mmCIF file of C-alpha atoms in Angstrom:
data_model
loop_
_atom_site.group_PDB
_atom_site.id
_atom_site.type_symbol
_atom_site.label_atom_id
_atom_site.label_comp_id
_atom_site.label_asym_id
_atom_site.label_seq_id
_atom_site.Cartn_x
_atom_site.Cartn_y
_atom_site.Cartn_z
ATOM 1 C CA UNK V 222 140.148 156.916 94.326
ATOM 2 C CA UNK V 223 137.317 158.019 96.295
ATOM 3 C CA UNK V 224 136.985 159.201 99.325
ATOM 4 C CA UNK V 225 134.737 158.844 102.236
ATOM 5 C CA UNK V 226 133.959 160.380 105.664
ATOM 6 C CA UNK V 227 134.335 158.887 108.749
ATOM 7 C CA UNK V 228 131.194 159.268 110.592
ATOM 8 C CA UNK V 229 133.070 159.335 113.828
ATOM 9 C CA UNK V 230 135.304 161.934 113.388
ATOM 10 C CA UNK V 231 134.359 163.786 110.300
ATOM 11 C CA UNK V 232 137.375 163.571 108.659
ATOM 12 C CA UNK V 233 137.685 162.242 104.841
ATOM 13 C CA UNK V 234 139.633 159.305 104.478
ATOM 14 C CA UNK V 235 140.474 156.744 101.331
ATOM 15 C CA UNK V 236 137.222 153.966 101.164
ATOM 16 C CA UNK V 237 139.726 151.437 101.096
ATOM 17 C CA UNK V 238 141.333 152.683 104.675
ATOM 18 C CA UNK V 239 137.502 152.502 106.159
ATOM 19 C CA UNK V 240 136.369 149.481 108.344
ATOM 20 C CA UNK V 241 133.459 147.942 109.253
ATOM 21 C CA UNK V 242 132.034 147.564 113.048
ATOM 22 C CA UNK V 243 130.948 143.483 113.076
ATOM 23 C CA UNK V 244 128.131 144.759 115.703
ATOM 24 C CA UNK V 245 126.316 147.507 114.285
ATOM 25 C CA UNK V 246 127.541 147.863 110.549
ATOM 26 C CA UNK V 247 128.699 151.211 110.952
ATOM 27 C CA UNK V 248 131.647 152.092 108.538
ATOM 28 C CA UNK V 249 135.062 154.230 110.496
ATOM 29 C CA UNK V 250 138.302 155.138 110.063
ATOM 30 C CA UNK V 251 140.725 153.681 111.769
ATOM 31 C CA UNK V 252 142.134 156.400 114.053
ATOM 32 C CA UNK V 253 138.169 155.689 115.543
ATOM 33 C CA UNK V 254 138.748 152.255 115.930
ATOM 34 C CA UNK V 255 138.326 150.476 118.924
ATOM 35 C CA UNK V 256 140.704 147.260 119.839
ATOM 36 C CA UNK V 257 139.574 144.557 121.752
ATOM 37 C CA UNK V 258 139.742 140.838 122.251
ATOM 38 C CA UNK V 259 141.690 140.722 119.043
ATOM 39 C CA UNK V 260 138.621 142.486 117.341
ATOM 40 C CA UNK V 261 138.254 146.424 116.015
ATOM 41 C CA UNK V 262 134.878 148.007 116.562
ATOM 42 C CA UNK V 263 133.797 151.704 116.173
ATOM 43 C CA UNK V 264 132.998 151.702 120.271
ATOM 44 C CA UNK V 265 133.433 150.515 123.377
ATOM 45 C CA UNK V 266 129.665 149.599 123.172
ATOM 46 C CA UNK V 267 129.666 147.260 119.905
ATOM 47 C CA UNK V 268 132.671 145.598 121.654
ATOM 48 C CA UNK V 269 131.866 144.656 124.939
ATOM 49 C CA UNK V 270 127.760 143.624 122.750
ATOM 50 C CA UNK V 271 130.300 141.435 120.929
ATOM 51 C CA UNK V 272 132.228 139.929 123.744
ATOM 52 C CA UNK V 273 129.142 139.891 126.422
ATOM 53 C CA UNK V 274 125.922 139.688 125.549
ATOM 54 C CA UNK V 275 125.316 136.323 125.456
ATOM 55 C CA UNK V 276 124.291 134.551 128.314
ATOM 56 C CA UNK V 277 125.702 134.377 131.769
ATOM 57 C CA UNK V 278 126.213 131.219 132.081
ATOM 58 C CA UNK V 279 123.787 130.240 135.126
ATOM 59 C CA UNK V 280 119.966 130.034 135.875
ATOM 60 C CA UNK V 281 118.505 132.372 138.034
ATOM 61 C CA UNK V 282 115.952 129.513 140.047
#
């Protein structure tokens, strides 16, 4: 089995335990996972890129 390190936290974990943000790519374990929506990111930042950054819905003219 090999093991990897969480980039987050440092600590070595089994690969098959890792995750992978949907944002930015970036692989973590899951004690460094971030919940939201129904969704697991590595931060508060890839989730709220995932969940708002699309457009706000009205024109500014």
């Amino acid at each position: 089995m090999t093991d990897e390190i969480c980039p987050i936290c440092g600590k070595e974990k089994y690969s098959f335990s890792m995750k992978t943000c949907p944002m930015c790519k970036k692989r973590f374990c899951d004690e460094c996972e971030y919940r939201m929506g129904g969704g697991v990111f590595c931060s508060k930042e890839c989730a709220n890129l995932f969940y708002f950054s699309g457009e706000d819905g009205y024109d500014e003219t």
